[in-house]
Short mmCIF file of C-alpha atoms in Angstrom, two decimals:
data_model
loop_
_atom_site.label_atom_id
_atom_site.label_comp_id
_atom_site.label_asym_id
_atom_site.label_seq_id
_atom_site.Cartn_x
_atom_site.Cartn_y
_atom_site.Cartn_z
CA MET A 6 44.04 -93.38 53.32
CA LYS A 7 43.55 -91.60 49.96
CA LYS A 8 39.83 -92.67 49.76
CA LEU A 9 39.40 -90.68 53.14
CA ILE A 10 41.23 -87.45 52.17
CA ALA A 11 39.34 -87.04 48.85
CA PRO A 12 35.90 -86.53 50.24
CA LEU A 13 37.38 -84.18 52.86
CA LEU A 14 38.97 -82.01 50.17
CA ILE A 15 35.80 -82.07 47.99
CA GLY A 16 33.76 -80.93 50.97
CA ALA A 17 36.09 -78.02 51.79
CA ALA A 18 36.14 -76.88 48.13
CA LEU A 19 32.37 -76.82 47.98
CA SER A 20 32.25 -74.93 51.22
CA SER A 21 34.81 -72.43 49.96
CA ALA A 22 32.91 -72.09 46.75
CA PHE A 23 29.52 -71.32 48.44
CA GLY A 24 31.44 -68.81 50.59
CA ALA A 25 32.77 -66.97 47.52
CA ASP A 26 29.34 -66.93 46.05
CA ASP A 27 27.93 -64.97 49.03
CA SER A 28 30.76 -62.51 48.97
CA LEU A 29 30.27 -62.04 45.31
CA LYS A 30 26.67 -61.27 45.73
CA GLN A 31 27.30 -58.80 48.52
CA GLU A 32 29.84 -57.18 46.31
CA ILE A 33 27.27 -56.96 43.44
CA GLU A 34 24.59 -55.53 45.70
CA ALA A 35 27.15 -52.88 46.93
CA LEU A 36 27.77 -51.73 43.34
CA LYS A 37 24.29 -51.54 42.55
CA VAL A 38 23.71 -49.28 45.57
CA GLN A 39 26.64 -47.15 44.46
CA MET A 40 25.46 -46.92 40.66
CA ALA A 41 22.01 -45.85 41.91
CA GLU A 42 23.70 -42.90 43.92
CA LEU A 43 25.77 -42.00 40.93
CA LYS A 44 22.71 -41.94 38.71
CA ASN A 45 20.84 -39.74 41.31
CA ALA A 46 23.70 -37.29 41.53
CA GLN A 47 24.25 -37.17 37.79
CA SER A 48 20.49 -36.24 37.21
CA LYS A 49 21.02 -33.29 39.46
CA ILE A 50 23.89 -31.79 37.34
CA ASN A 51 22.78 -28.72 35.36
CA ILE A 52 24.83 -29.23 32.02
CA ASP A 53 23.95 -25.73 30.63
CA ALA A 54 25.25 -24.02 33.86
CA LEU A 55 28.37 -26.21 33.55
CA LYS A 56 29.00 -24.97 30.00
CA SER A 57 28.26 -21.46 31.10
CA GLN A 58 30.90 -21.58 33.84
CA ILE A 59 33.39 -23.20 31.46
CA SER A 60 32.94 -20.20 28.95
CA GLU A 61 33.43 -17.73 31.79
CA ILE A 62 36.53 -19.39 32.83
CA LYS A 63 37.71 -19.53 29.28
CA ALA A 64 37.06 -15.80 28.76
CA HIS A 65 38.45 -14.83 32.12
CA ASP A 66 41.72 -16.58 31.30
CA SER A 67 42.15 -15.59 27.76
CA GLY A 68 44.80 -13.08 28.69
CA ASP A 69 46.85 -15.78 29.89
CA ASN A 70 46.30 -18.05 26.82
CA ILE A 71 48.21 -16.12 24.22
CA LYS A 72 49.86 -18.32 21.56
CA TRP A 73 53.44 -17.14 20.59
CA THR A 74 55.50 -17.81 17.43
CA VAL A 75 59.18 -17.11 16.83
CA ASP A 76 60.63 -16.13 13.48
CA LEU A 77 64.41 -15.57 13.65
CA ARG A 78 66.55 -15.03 10.67
CA THR A 79 70.24 -14.41 10.55
CA ALA A 80 71.71 -12.90 7.21
CA TYR A 81 74.66 -11.72 5.40
CA ASP A 82 73.80 -9.22 2.72
CA VAL A 83 76.23 -7.79 0.08
CA VAL A 84 75.03 -4.61 -1.41
CA ASP A 85 76.66 -3.03 -4.53
CA TYR A 86 75.88 0.04 -6.45
CA LYS A 87 77.14 1.32 -9.81
CA MET A 88 76.86 5.15 -10.10
CA ASN A 89 77.11 7.63 -12.82
CA GLY A 90 80.36 9.74 -12.59
CA VAL A 91 81.17 8.94 -9.03
CA GLN A 92 82.80 6.09 -7.20
CA ASN A 93 80.87 3.00 -6.82
CA GLN A 94 79.44 1.75 -3.51
CA ASP A 95 79.50 -1.62 -1.94
CA ASN A 96 79.35 -3.04 1.51
CA GLY A 97 78.58 -6.34 3.45
CA ILE A 98 76.28 -6.46 6.39
CA TRP A 99 75.34 -9.10 8.98
CA THR A 100 71.70 -8.83 10.35
CA ASN A 101 69.33 -10.47 12.83
CA LYS A 102 65.63 -10.21 12.26
CA LEU A 103 63.27 -11.42 14.99
CA ILE A 104 59.44 -11.33 14.60
CA LEU A 105 57.48 -12.57 17.70
CA GLY A 106 53.91 -13.45 16.76
CA MET A 107 50.97 -13.73 19.06
CA ALA A 108 47.25 -14.50 19.05
CA SER A 109 44.40 -15.10 21.22
CA GLN A 110 40.69 -15.88 20.84
CA PRO A 111 38.52 -15.19 23.94
CA ALA A 112 35.27 -15.82 21.97
CA ASP A 113 34.38 -17.80 18.66
CA ASN A 114 33.88 -14.52 16.81
CA LEU A 115 36.65 -12.55 18.27
CA ILE A 116 40.42 -12.84 17.55
CA PHE A 117 43.53 -10.89 18.45
CA ARG A 118 46.70 -11.04 16.33
CA GLY A 119 49.81 -9.14 16.79
CA SER A 120 53.54 -9.12 16.23
CA LEU A 121 56.57 -7.52 17.42
CA GLY A 122 59.78 -7.01 15.46
CA ALA A 123 63.30 -6.20 15.94
CA TYR A 124 65.76 -5.94 13.08
CA LYS A 125 69.25 -4.96 13.69
CA ALA A 126 72.76 -4.87 12.18
CA PHE A 127 75.45 -6.82 13.97
CA GLY A 128 76.99 -4.89 16.63
CA GLN A 129 76.83 -1.07 17.11
CA SER A 130 76.21 0.85 13.81
CA ASN A 131 76.26 4.50 12.96
CA MET A 132 72.89 4.44 11.27
CA ALA A 133 71.39 7.01 13.84
CA THR A 134 74.18 9.58 13.50
CA ASN A 135 75.14 9.60 9.73
CA GLY A 136 72.30 11.71 8.54
CA THR A 137 69.56 8.94 7.59
CA MET A 138 66.69 11.17 8.82
CA PHE A 139 64.16 8.59 7.30
CA GLN A 140 65.51 5.53 9.20
CA SER A 141 62.72 5.78 11.89
CA PHE A 142 59.88 5.81 9.47
CA ASP A 143 57.35 3.24 10.77
CA TRP A 144 56.17 2.28 7.17
CA TYR A 145 59.10 -0.27 7.38
CA GLY A 146 60.06 -0.29 11.02
CA THR A 147 60.64 -3.95 11.12
CA GLN A 148 61.43 -4.46 7.59
CA LYS A 149 64.78 -2.54 7.39
CA PRO A 150 67.78 -3.12 9.66
CA SER A 151 68.57 -0.59 12.34
CA ASP A 152 69.30 -1.09 16.20
CA SER A 153 67.91 -3.48 18.69
CA THR A 154 64.67 -1.54 19.44
CA VAL A 155 61.55 -3.83 19.55
CA LYS A 156 58.92 -2.29 17.43
CA LEU A 157 55.14 -2.86 16.90
CA ARG A 158 54.68 -4.69 13.57
CA GLU A 159 51.11 -5.73 13.84
CA ALA A 160 48.20 -5.29 16.30
CA TYR A 161 44.70 -5.81 15.38
CA PHE A 162 41.44 -7.63 16.45
CA ILE A 163 39.03 -9.30 13.98
CA TYR A 164 35.29 -9.40 14.93
CA THR A 165 33.32 -11.81 12.64
CA GLY A 166 29.54 -12.25 11.93
CA ASP A 167 27.17 -13.04 9.28
CA MET A 168 24.92 -10.71 7.05
CA GLY A 169 22.36 -13.36 5.89
CA ASP A 170 24.34 -15.89 3.80
CA MET A 171 27.35 -13.54 3.78
CA PRO A 172 30.10 -13.91 6.43
CA TYR A 173 32.00 -10.58 7.09
CA ALA A 174 34.92 -9.69 9.28
CA ALA A 175 35.77 -6.26 10.76
CA SER A 176 39.16 -5.32 11.85
CA PHE A 177 41.11 -2.27 13.51
CA GLY A 178 44.52 -1.80 14.43
CA ARG A 179 47.99 -1.85 12.84
CA ARG A 180 47.60 -3.86 9.74
CA PRO A 181 49.62 -6.83 8.32
CA SER A 182 50.23 -5.00 5.00
CA VAL A 183 53.73 -6.43 4.43
CA ASP A 184 54.57 -9.83 2.92
CA GLY A 185 51.37 -9.80 0.80
CA PHE A 186 50.38 -11.82 -2.15
CA LEU A 187 53.13 -12.87 -4.50
CA ALA A 188 55.89 -11.50 -2.21
CA ASN A 189 55.25 -14.47 0.13
CA LEU A 190 56.85 -16.83 -2.40
CA ARG A 191 60.23 -15.28 -2.33
CA ASN A 192 59.86 -14.77 1.39
CA ASP A 193 58.96 -18.61 1.85
CA ASN A 194 55.78 -17.72 3.73
CA GLU A 195 52.85 -19.99 2.82
CA SER A 196 49.93 -17.68 3.96
CA PRO A 197 50.24 -14.26 2.28
CA ALA A 198 48.92 -11.01 3.90
CA SER A 199 45.95 -9.76 1.88
CA PRO A 200 47.65 -6.75 -0.06
CA ILE A 201 48.96 -7.46 -3.58
CA SER A 202 52.58 -6.81 -2.97
CA HIS A 203 53.19 -5.62 -6.42
CA ASN A 204 52.00 -2.01 -5.38
CA ILE A 205 51.14 -2.14 -1.72
CA ASN A 206 54.05 -3.59 0.69
CA MET A 207 54.32 -1.31 3.60
CA GLU A 208 53.14 -0.99 7.46
CA PHE A 209 49.94 0.85 8.00
CA ASP A 210 47.57 1.76 10.91
CA GLY A 211 43.82 1.60 9.91
CA ALA A 212 40.97 -0.73 9.50
CA SER A 213 39.51 -3.22 7.12
CA PHE A 214 36.04 -4.76 6.43
CA LYS A 215 35.98 -8.07 4.62
CA PHE A 216 32.95 -9.57 2.99
CA ASP A 217 33.01 -13.38 1.91
CA MET A 218 30.95 -13.52 -1.35
CA ASP A 219 31.73 -17.16 -2.47
CA LYS A 220 28.38 -18.58 -1.16
CA MET A 221 26.29 -15.81 -2.56
CA THR A 222 27.76 -15.92 -5.97
CA GLY A 223 28.92 -19.56 -6.24
CA ILE A 224 32.32 -18.38 -7.35
CA SER A 225 35.04 -20.18 -5.36
CA GLY A 226 37.04 -18.10 -2.84
CA MET A 227 35.51 -14.76 -3.83
CA TYR A 228 35.52 -11.99 -1.24
CA LEU A 229 35.95 -8.07 -1.16
CA LYS A 230 37.89 -6.21 1.37
CA LEU A 231 37.72 -2.51 2.04
CA CYS A 232 40.92 -1.12 3.63
CA LEU A 233 41.45 2.26 5.36
CA GLY A 234 44.80 3.49 6.40
CA ARG A 235 46.81 6.60 7.48
CA GLY A 236 50.29 6.87 6.48
CA PHE A 237 51.28 10.13 8.17
CA SER A 238 49.70 12.17 10.81
CA GLU A 239 49.70 16.09 11.10
CA THR A 240 50.36 15.89 14.85
CA THR A 241 52.70 17.59 17.25
CA GLY A 242 54.25 15.72 20.09
CA SER A 243 54.20 16.21 23.88
CA TYR A 244 56.04 19.32 24.95
CA SER A 245 56.73 20.19 21.33
CA MET A 246 58.59 23.43 20.38
CA GLY A 247 57.54 25.97 18.08
CA ALA A 248 58.93 29.46 16.97
CA THR A 249 57.60 31.11 19.92
CA GLY A 250 58.24 28.36 22.52
CA PHE A 251 56.10 25.35 23.64
CA SER A 252 53.28 24.41 21.19
CA PRO A 253 50.08 22.72 22.45
CA SER A 254 50.59 18.95 22.64
CA TYR A 255 49.22 16.68 19.86
CA SER A 256 47.66 19.48 17.94
CA GLU A 257 48.00 20.16 14.27
CA ASP A 258 51.27 21.51 13.14
CA ASN A 259 49.84 23.25 10.24
CA GLN A 260 52.87 22.08 8.04
CA THR A 261 52.85 18.36 7.39
CA PRO A 262 49.74 16.67 5.70
CA ASP A 263 47.53 13.89 7.06
CA MET A 264 48.40 11.26 4.27
CA ASP A 265 45.49 8.75 4.06
CA LEU A 266 44.67 5.71 1.84
CA ALA A 267 41.54 3.82 1.07
CA GLY A 268 41.53 0.78 -1.19
CA LEU A 269 39.61 -2.27 -2.42
CA ILE A 270 41.03 -5.71 -2.52
CA TRP A 271 39.10 -7.98 -4.59
CA GLN A 272 39.81 -11.81 -4.68
CA ILE A 273 38.05 -12.69 -7.75
CA TYR A 274 38.76 -16.39 -7.90
CA ASP A 275 40.55 -19.02 -5.83
CA ASN A 276 40.05 -22.79 -6.26
CA GLY A 277 43.35 -23.74 -4.83
CA GLN A 278 45.10 -24.00 -8.20
CA TYR A 279 44.08 -20.67 -9.77
CA LYS A 280 43.88 -17.57 -7.89
CA VAL A 281 43.12 -14.09 -9.30
CA MET A 282 43.30 -10.91 -7.23
CA ALA A 283 42.64 -7.03 -8.01
CA ASN A 284 43.15 -4.04 -5.96
CA TYR A 285 42.35 -0.27 -6.49
CA PHE A 286 43.36 2.59 -4.15
CA GLN A 287 42.97 6.28 -3.65
CA ALA A 288 45.53 8.02 -1.66
CA TRP A 289 45.38 11.76 -0.59
CA ASN A 290 47.88 14.42 0.40
CA MET A 291 51.02 12.67 -0.86
CA MET A 292 53.99 14.51 0.56
CA ASP A 293 57.44 15.59 -0.26
CA ILE A 294 60.18 17.57 1.32
CA ASN A 295 59.51 21.26 1.60
CA MET A 296 63.00 22.90 1.87
CA VAL A 297 62.49 26.37 3.33
CA SER A 298 66.15 26.54 3.83
CA MET A 299 69.07 24.19 4.17
CA THR A 300 68.30 23.88 7.97
CA ASP A 301 64.50 24.26 7.78
CA TYR A 302 62.57 21.62 6.17
CA HIS A 303 59.41 19.82 6.59
CA PHE A 304 56.83 17.65 4.71
CA SER A 305 54.27 19.28 2.50
CA ASP A 306 51.20 18.15 0.52
CA VAL A 307 51.92 17.90 -3.38
CA GLY A 308 48.64 15.94 -4.61
CA ASP A 309 46.95 12.70 -4.54
CA LEU A 310 47.47 9.34 -6.19
CA THR A 311 45.49 6.44 -7.52
CA GLY A 312 46.51 3.08 -8.59
CA GLY A 313 45.55 -0.72 -9.07
CA SER A 314 46.75 -4.03 -9.97
CA LEU A 315 45.57 -7.36 -11.31
CA ALA A 316 47.38 -10.51 -10.45
CA LEU A 317 47.12 -14.32 -11.36
CA GLN A 318 48.93 -17.20 -9.55
CA VAL A 319 48.73 -20.62 -10.89
CA ASN A 320 49.66 -23.49 -8.40
CA GLY A 321 50.55 -26.48 -10.31
CA ILE A 322 51.12 -25.94 -14.25
CA GLY A 323 48.99 -28.03 -16.41
CA ASP A 324 46.70 -30.79 -15.43
CA GLY A 325 48.85 -34.04 -14.53
CA ILE A 326 51.46 -33.54 -17.13
CA SER A 327 54.26 -34.34 -14.79
CA ASP A 328 55.15 -34.26 -11.14
CA PHE A 329 57.53 -31.43 -11.60
CA LEU A 330 54.95 -29.15 -13.35
CA ASP A 331 52.29 -30.16 -10.66
CA ASP A 332 54.68 -28.88 -8.01
CA SER A 333 55.47 -25.64 -10.06
CA ILE A 334 53.91 -22.09 -9.42
CA PHE A 335 53.83 -19.28 -11.94
CA PHE A 336 52.51 -15.68 -11.38
CA LEU A 337 51.85 -12.64 -13.50
CA SER A 338 50.93 -9.26 -12.30
CA TYR A 339 50.14 -5.73 -13.93
CA ALA A 340 49.89 -2.61 -11.87
CA TYR A 341 49.61 1.17 -12.80
CA SER A 342 49.64 4.49 -10.84
CA LYS A 343 48.38 7.97 -11.78
CA THR A 344 49.33 11.22 -10.09
CA ASP A 345 46.95 14.19 -9.49
CA PRO A 346 49.05 17.18 -8.36
CA ASN A 347 47.83 20.12 -6.59
CA ASP A 348 49.14 23.79 -7.05
CA ASN A 349 51.20 24.01 -3.80
CA VAL A 350 54.72 25.49 -4.19
CA ILE A 351 57.37 23.89 -2.11
CA GLY A 352 61.04 24.50 -1.72
CA SER A 353 63.61 22.10 -3.34
CA SER A 354 67.26 21.76 -3.58
CA ALA A 355 66.98 23.51 -7.05
CA GLY A 356 64.46 26.27 -5.85
CA PRO A 357 60.70 26.40 -5.78
CA ALA A 358 58.87 23.30 -7.15
CA THR A 359 55.34 22.40 -8.05
CA GLY A 360 53.62 19.23 -9.22
CA MET A 361 54.23 15.51 -8.50
CA LEU A 362 57.15 13.40 -9.90
CA GLY A 363 58.60 16.59 -11.30
CA SER A 364 55.65 17.23 -13.48
CA SER A 365 52.50 19.64 -13.15
CA ASP A 366 50.55 17.34 -15.30
CA SER A 367 48.88 14.05 -14.24
CA GLU A 368 51.33 11.21 -15.10
CA THR A 369 50.57 7.71 -15.39
CA GLY A 370 53.10 5.06 -14.71
CA SER A 371 52.89 1.12 -14.99
CA SER A 372 54.77 -2.05 -14.06
CA ILE A 373 54.62 -5.71 -14.88
CA TYR A 374 55.88 -8.47 -12.51
CA THR A 375 56.44 -12.05 -13.23
CA GLY A 376 57.83 -15.26 -11.81
CA VAL A 377 58.07 -18.89 -11.43
CA GLN A 378 58.91 -21.32 -8.43
CA VAL A 379 59.72 -24.93 -9.12
CA PRO A 380 61.11 -27.83 -7.09
CA GLY A 381 64.79 -27.78 -6.25
CA ILE A 382 67.40 -30.65 -6.65
CA MET A 383 66.39 -32.36 -3.32
CA LYS A 384 62.99 -32.98 -1.78
CA GLY A 385 61.49 -29.84 -0.21
CA GLN A 386 63.78 -27.49 -1.94
CA ARG A 387 62.51 -24.61 -4.12
CA LEU A 388 64.07 -22.60 -6.90
CA GLY A 389 62.57 -19.17 -7.74
CA VAL A 390 63.02 -16.82 -10.62
CA GLU A 391 61.42 -13.40 -10.75
CA TYR A 392 61.37 -10.31 -13.20
CA ASN A 393 59.69 -6.82 -13.07
CA HIS A 394 59.73 -3.71 -15.18
CA GLY A 395 58.48 -0.32 -14.33
CA SER A 396 57.93 2.66 -16.62
CA LYS A 397 59.26 6.29 -16.19
CA TYR A 398 56.46 7.59 -13.90
CA TRP A 399 55.77 4.33 -11.99
CA ARG A 400 55.15 4.77 -8.32
CA SER A 401 54.45 2.08 -5.74
CA PHE A 402 53.92 1.87 -1.89
CA THR A 403 56.69 -0.82 -1.56
CA TYR A 404 58.85 0.73 1.13
CA GLY A 405 58.46 -2.35 3.28
CA GLU A 406 59.86 -4.83 0.87
CA ASP A 407 62.27 -7.06 2.58
CA THR A 408 65.45 -6.18 0.49
CA LEU A 409 68.42 -4.06 1.46
CA VAL A 410 69.38 -2.68 -1.89
CA GLY A 411 65.91 -0.90 -2.15
CA SER A 412 62.65 -1.95 -3.43
CA LYS A 413 63.14 -3.91 -6.74
CA LEU A 414 59.28 -3.58 -7.27
CA ALA A 415 59.49 0.17 -7.35
CA ALA A 416 62.33 0.11 -9.98
CA ARG A 417 61.81 2.45 -13.01
CA GLY A 418 63.69 -0.08 -15.11
CA ASP A 419 64.34 -3.78 -15.10
CA ALA A 420 64.90 -6.06 -11.87
CA TYR A 421 65.79 -9.75 -11.70
CA GLU A 422 65.81 -12.12 -8.80
CA LEU A 423 67.05 -15.64 -8.39
CA TYR A 424 66.58 -17.48 -5.00
CA TYR A 425 67.00 -21.05 -3.67
CA ILE A 426 65.29 -22.42 -0.45
CA LEU A 427 66.76 -25.30 1.36
CA PRO A 428 64.89 -26.95 4.40
CA ILE A 429 67.34 -28.17 6.88
CA VAL A 430 64.88 -29.12 9.70
CA GLY A 431 61.68 -29.25 7.84
CA LYS A 432 60.00 -25.68 7.98
CA ASN A 433 61.62 -25.06 11.39
CA LEU A 434 65.09 -24.38 10.10
CA THR A 435 65.73 -23.27 6.65
CA ALA A 436 68.49 -21.68 4.47
CA GLN A 437 67.97 -19.35 1.61
CA LEU A 438 70.39 -17.96 -0.96
CA SER A 439 69.09 -14.94 -3.05
CA TYR A 440 70.40 -12.50 -5.82
CA ILE A 441 68.66 -9.43 -7.06
CA TYR A 442 69.92 -7.32 -9.88
CA ILE A 443 68.16 -3.96 -10.73
CA ASP A 444 69.04 -1.98 -13.92
CA TYR A 445 67.61 1.47 -13.50
CA ASP A 446 66.36 3.60 -16.37
CA TYR A 447 65.20 6.55 -14.14
CA THR A 448 65.93 7.78 -10.78
CA GLY A 449 63.43 8.60 -8.05
CA SER A 450 61.45 5.46 -7.94
CA ASP A 451 61.71 4.75 -4.08
CA THR A 452 61.61 8.39 -2.64
CA PHE A 453 58.55 10.78 -2.00
CA PHE A 454 55.95 11.94 -4.35
CA GLY A 455 57.05 15.59 -5.35
CA TRP A 456 60.45 16.95 -6.66
CA THR A 457 62.44 14.08 -5.09
CA GLY A 458 60.49 11.51 -7.17
CA THR A 459 61.38 13.28 -10.34
CA PRO A 460 62.43 10.74 -13.10
CA GLN A 461 65.97 11.44 -14.21
CA ASP A 462 67.81 9.57 -17.00
CA VAL A 463 70.51 7.61 -14.89
CA ASP A 464 73.02 7.85 -17.89
CA THR A 465 72.98 11.63 -18.03
CA THR A 466 72.55 12.57 -14.31
CA ALA A 467 75.53 12.75 -12.12
CA GLY A 468 75.52 10.52 -9.03
CA ALA A 469 72.54 8.51 -10.21
CA VAL A 470 72.59 4.68 -9.26
CA LYS A 471 72.64 3.02 -12.64
CA THR A 472 72.60 -0.57 -11.30
CA ALA A 473 72.14 -2.23 -7.91
CA GLN A 474 72.91 -5.66 -6.64
CA ASN A 475 72.06 -7.61 -3.50
CA ILE A 476 73.29 -10.93 -2.54
CA ARG A 477 71.74 -12.54 0.66
CA ALA A 478 72.61 -15.83 2.44
CA SER A 479 70.44 -16.59 5.51
CA LEU A 480 69.40 -19.15 8.16
CA ARG A 481 65.90 -18.84 9.50
CA TYR A 482 64.17 -20.56 12.53
CA ARG A 483 60.61 -20.60 12.78
CA TYR A 484 58.20 -22.25 15.35
#
């Protein structure tokens, strides 16, 4: 029986195999037909037209493709002032600082960047009603606590191109002129804005033109940037009122000056370890308060101001001496300012006044700024120490410095800062503790450019701030 079954099974298997072979051949033939059809269809596709369509879609949808970033800091600051002959002042203040960053790029050579900011004290405050007439200045609109109003911090576009072997970039809008080179260390921001923060740290509207010169010169990182800005506009508002009634809208008010600035930023060298930068500026129509009477006052032009700085930053001290020094940063900067007063006579609290910084002569001031940042106790933590000193007639544009006690870099005297940065969730959530101590020699370092900026000895001037302290503890979320 077994002998009969075996041949039958073999026959059935062979028959099945031959059947499967025919089916396989049919499937292969069908696939060949399909591949031929696909090749034929592919050959008809216009790749260039498809790329063009994708570019059009990308440009059309760029408005829906803005990348947003969030930077939120909650802080508690203690400010303390020791004053000459009057009661000392101190206070503690909770704040929330929110910066919303945004960027889009509809084309390879066109970029938009911007940010909105709100920086407020906890709860309702009396800042708007207690006589702080300078609280609304947009030089530091998102850098000093106020109410919950969202303000424009930055909004500019960058157009890039090439002039032979030299790439260039042209930019217009509200400029990122706060948190610049060197200040970015204490502010724990890896990428600084372009100004040297030693003498320029405030928000501006204007334009810049950058020329990358490293390929032409063979000098690593070299570039030159021309910056133009307007710090104050002689412009009336809509439905503005004058002595005889309504004034024409947005016309010259014939009182306040157009305050303008032109500057050059020169990155001389940057190879990743050594970075050298310099700047020079000319500012026209510096202003101060012209007190016609105790109830009638406006701003008036008192003269021009020039200045400059030269700064060095070393990322990694020495050459492989130790891991600690390799991860340490050192910087040193020198800056100067020089006044050029005009002959305008304006009113002051003591009567008619002329000149700049209380002097009818051209006065030169100077400042040095140095610091070091080293690794902290645990991995990722950073410890920083900074010092600066300003002379009697030193003047800076550092109203936008992120301190509540006043700009330490504007001080005519000595200023010290100690800070410690602790990552909690990487760079996304950090804590920072800082302490600033300013020992003033002269008053007037952070006001305007005429009689209010007059240097007066803090030991002999009643009511002068002799020392100031600012302790800050903060938590910061970034993404």
